[in-house]
Short mmCIF file of C-alpha atoms in Angstrom, two decimals:
data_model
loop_
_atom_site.label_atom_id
_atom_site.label_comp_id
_atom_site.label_asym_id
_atom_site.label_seq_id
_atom_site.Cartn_x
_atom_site.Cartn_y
_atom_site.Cartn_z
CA UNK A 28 66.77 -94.18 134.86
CA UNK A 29 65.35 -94.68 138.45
CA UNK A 30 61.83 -94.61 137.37
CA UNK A 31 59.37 -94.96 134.31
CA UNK A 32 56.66 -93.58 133.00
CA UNK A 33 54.69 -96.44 134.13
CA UNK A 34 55.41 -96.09 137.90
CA UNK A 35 57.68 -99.01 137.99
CA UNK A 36 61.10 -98.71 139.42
CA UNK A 37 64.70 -99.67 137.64
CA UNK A 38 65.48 -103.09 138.91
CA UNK A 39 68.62 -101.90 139.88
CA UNK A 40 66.88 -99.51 142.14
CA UNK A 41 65.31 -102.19 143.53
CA UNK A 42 68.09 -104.33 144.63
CA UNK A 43 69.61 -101.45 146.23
CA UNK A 44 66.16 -101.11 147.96
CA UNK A 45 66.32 -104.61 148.74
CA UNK A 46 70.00 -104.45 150.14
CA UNK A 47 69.62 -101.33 152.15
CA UNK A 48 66.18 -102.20 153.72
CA UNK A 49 65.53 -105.78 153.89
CA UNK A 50 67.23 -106.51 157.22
CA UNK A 51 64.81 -103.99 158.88
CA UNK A 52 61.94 -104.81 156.83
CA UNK A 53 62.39 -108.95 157.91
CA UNK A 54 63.04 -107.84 162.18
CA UNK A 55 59.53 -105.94 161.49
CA UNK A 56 57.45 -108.53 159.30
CA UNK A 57 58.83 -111.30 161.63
CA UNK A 58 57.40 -108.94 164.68
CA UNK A 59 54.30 -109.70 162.72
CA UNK A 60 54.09 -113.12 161.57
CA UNK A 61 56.47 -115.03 163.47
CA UNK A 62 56.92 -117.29 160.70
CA UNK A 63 59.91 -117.07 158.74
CA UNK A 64 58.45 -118.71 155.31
CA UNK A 65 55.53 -116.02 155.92
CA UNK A 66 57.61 -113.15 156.31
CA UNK A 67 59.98 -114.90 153.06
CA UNK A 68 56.25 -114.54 151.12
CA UNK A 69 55.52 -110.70 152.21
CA UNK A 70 59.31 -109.32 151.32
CA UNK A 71 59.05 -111.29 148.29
CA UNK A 72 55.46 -109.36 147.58
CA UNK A 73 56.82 -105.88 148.78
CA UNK A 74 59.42 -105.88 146.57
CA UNK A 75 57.65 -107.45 143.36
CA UNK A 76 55.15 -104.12 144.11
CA UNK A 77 58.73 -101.90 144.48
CA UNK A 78 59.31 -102.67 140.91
CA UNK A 79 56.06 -102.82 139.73
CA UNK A 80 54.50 -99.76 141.29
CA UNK A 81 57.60 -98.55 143.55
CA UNK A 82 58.36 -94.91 141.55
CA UNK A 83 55.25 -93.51 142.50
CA UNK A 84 56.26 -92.99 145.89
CA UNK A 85 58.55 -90.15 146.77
CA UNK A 86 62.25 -91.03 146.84
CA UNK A 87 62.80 -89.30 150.00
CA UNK A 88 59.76 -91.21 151.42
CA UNK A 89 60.57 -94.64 149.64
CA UNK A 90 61.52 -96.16 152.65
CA UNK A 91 58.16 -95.70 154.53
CA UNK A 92 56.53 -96.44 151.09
CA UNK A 93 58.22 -100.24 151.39
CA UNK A 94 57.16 -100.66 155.27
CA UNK A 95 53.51 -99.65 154.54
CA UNK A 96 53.20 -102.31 151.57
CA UNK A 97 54.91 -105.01 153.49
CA UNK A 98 52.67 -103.98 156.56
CA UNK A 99 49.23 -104.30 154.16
CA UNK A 100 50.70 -107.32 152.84
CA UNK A 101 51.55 -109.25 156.11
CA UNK A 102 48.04 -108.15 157.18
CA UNK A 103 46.33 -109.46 154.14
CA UNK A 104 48.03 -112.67 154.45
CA UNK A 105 46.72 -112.85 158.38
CA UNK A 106 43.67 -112.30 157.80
CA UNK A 107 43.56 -114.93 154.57
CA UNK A 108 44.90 -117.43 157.17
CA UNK A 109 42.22 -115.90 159.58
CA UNK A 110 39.65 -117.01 157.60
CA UNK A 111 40.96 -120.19 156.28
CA UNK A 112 41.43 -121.62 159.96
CA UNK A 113 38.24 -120.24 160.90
CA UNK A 114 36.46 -122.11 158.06
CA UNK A 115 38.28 -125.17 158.50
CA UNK A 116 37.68 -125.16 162.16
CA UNK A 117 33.69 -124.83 161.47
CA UNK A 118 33.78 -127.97 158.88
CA UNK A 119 35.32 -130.07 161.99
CA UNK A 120 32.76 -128.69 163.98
CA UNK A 121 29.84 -129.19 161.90
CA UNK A 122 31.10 -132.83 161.37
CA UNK A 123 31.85 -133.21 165.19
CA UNK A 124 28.45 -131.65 166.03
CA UNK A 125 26.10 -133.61 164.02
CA UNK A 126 28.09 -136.93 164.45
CA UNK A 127 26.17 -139.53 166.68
CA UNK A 128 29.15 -142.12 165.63
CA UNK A 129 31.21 -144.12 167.77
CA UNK A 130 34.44 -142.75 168.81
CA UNK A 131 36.34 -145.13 166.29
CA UNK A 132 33.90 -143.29 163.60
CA UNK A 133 34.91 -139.77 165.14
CA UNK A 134 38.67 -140.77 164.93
CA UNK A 135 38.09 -141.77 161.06
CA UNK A 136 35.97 -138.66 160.25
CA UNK A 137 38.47 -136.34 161.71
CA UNK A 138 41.32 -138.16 159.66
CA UNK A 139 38.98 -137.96 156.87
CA UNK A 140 38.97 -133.83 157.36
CA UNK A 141 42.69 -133.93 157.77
CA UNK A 142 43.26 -135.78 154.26
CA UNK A 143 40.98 -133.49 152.69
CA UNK A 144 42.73 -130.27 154.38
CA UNK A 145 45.89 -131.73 153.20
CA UNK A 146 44.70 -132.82 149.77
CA UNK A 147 43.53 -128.93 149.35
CA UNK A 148 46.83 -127.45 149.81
CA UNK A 149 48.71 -129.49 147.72
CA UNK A 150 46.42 -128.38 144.41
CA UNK A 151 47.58 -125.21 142.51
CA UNK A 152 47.09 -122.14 144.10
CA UNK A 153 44.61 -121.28 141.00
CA UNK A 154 42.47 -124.28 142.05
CA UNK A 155 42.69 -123.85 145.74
CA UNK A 156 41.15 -120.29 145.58
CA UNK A 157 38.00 -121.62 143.34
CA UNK A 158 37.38 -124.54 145.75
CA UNK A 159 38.46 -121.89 148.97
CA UNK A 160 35.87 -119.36 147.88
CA UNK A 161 33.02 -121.88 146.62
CA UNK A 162 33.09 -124.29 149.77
CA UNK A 163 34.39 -122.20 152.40
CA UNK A 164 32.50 -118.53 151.64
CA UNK A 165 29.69 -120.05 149.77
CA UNK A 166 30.13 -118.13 146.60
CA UNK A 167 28.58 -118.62 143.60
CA UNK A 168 30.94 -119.55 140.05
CA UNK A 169 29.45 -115.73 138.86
CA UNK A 170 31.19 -114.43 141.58
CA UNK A 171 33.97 -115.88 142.08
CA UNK A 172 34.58 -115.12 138.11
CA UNK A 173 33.90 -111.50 139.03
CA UNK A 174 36.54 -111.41 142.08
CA UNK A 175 39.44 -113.17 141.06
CA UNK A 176 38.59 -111.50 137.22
CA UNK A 177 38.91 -114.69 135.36
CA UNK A 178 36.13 -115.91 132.76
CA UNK A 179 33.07 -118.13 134.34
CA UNK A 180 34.47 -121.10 131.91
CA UNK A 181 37.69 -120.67 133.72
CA UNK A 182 36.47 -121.04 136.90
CA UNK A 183 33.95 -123.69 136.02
CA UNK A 184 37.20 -125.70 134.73
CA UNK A 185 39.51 -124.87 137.27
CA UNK A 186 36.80 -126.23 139.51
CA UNK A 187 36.34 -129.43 137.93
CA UNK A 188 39.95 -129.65 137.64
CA UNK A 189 40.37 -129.56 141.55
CA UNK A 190 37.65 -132.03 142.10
CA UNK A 191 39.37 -134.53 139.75
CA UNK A 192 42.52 -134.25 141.90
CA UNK A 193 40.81 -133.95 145.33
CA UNK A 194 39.16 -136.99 144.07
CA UNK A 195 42.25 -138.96 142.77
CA UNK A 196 44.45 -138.12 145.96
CA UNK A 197 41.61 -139.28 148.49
CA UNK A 198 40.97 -142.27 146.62
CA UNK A 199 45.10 -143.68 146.76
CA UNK A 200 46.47 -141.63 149.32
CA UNK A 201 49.94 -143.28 148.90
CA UNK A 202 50.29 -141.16 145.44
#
């Protein structure tokens, strides 16, 4: 059975998807991204939607189905990176702009920015998109509950959670 009920695809269908396609699909993504780990992440995502949502396209049109999700994907993950850079970039510059320090103190703020940035992306993804969407885009616990569709206590922990580790790794880098 190629498909179910559901919409999801056999996973044997998807292999075969996988090996018949995923040669073309990596020459376009890495058009794209030029970054092999990113275009790893998006063939990874296309074909986790292939099985999970795959045999509502057309057979005949399958093909074209997986280049159109790997295409959405790779553009969703551009723009996430976008908009992390972007918001990173404006927390140096609001430290650089308002700093009257000495260029020693300039050197040690901007290594302070760097620890944090590094610090951030080391926490579980979970935590990282709670601090991500409170700090950078300056939403409030309500909604980042209501976009990521997770209970406010979850958030409010996973938040706390992050700020205990953010905390611990800034305070003994070495660990």
């Amino acid at each position: 059975m190629a498909t179910g009920n559901d919409g999801k695809l056999a996973p044997e269908l998807v292999h075969q998807l996988f090996e018949d396609h995923a040669g073309e699909l990596r020459a376009f993504l890495l058009g794209l991204l030029r970054n092999h780990d990113l275009v790893d992440e998006v063939l990874q995502l296309t074909f986790s939607k292939a099985l999970e949502s795959g045999g509502t396209s057309k057979e005949e049109t399958r093909k074209g189905w997986l280049f159109r999700v790997a295409y959405h994907a790779a553009m969703g993950l551009i723009r996430r990176n976008k908009i992390q850079k972007k918001s990173l970039n404006q927390l140096g510059q609001t430290t650089k702009f308002f700093s009257t320090d000495s260029p020693d103190q300039r050197l040690l703020d901007d290594e302070n920015v760097e620890q944090i940035r590094l610090a951030l992306t080391q926490l579980p993804e979970s935590q990282q998109a709670v601090v991500k969407a409170r700090i950078y885009e300056n939403k409030t616990f309500n909604e980042i509950s209501q976009d990521l569709e997770i209970p406010l206590g979850t958030v409010l922990t996973r938040m706390r959670l992050a700020i205990k580790s953010l905390s611990s790794r800034l305070d003994n880098p070495s660990d």
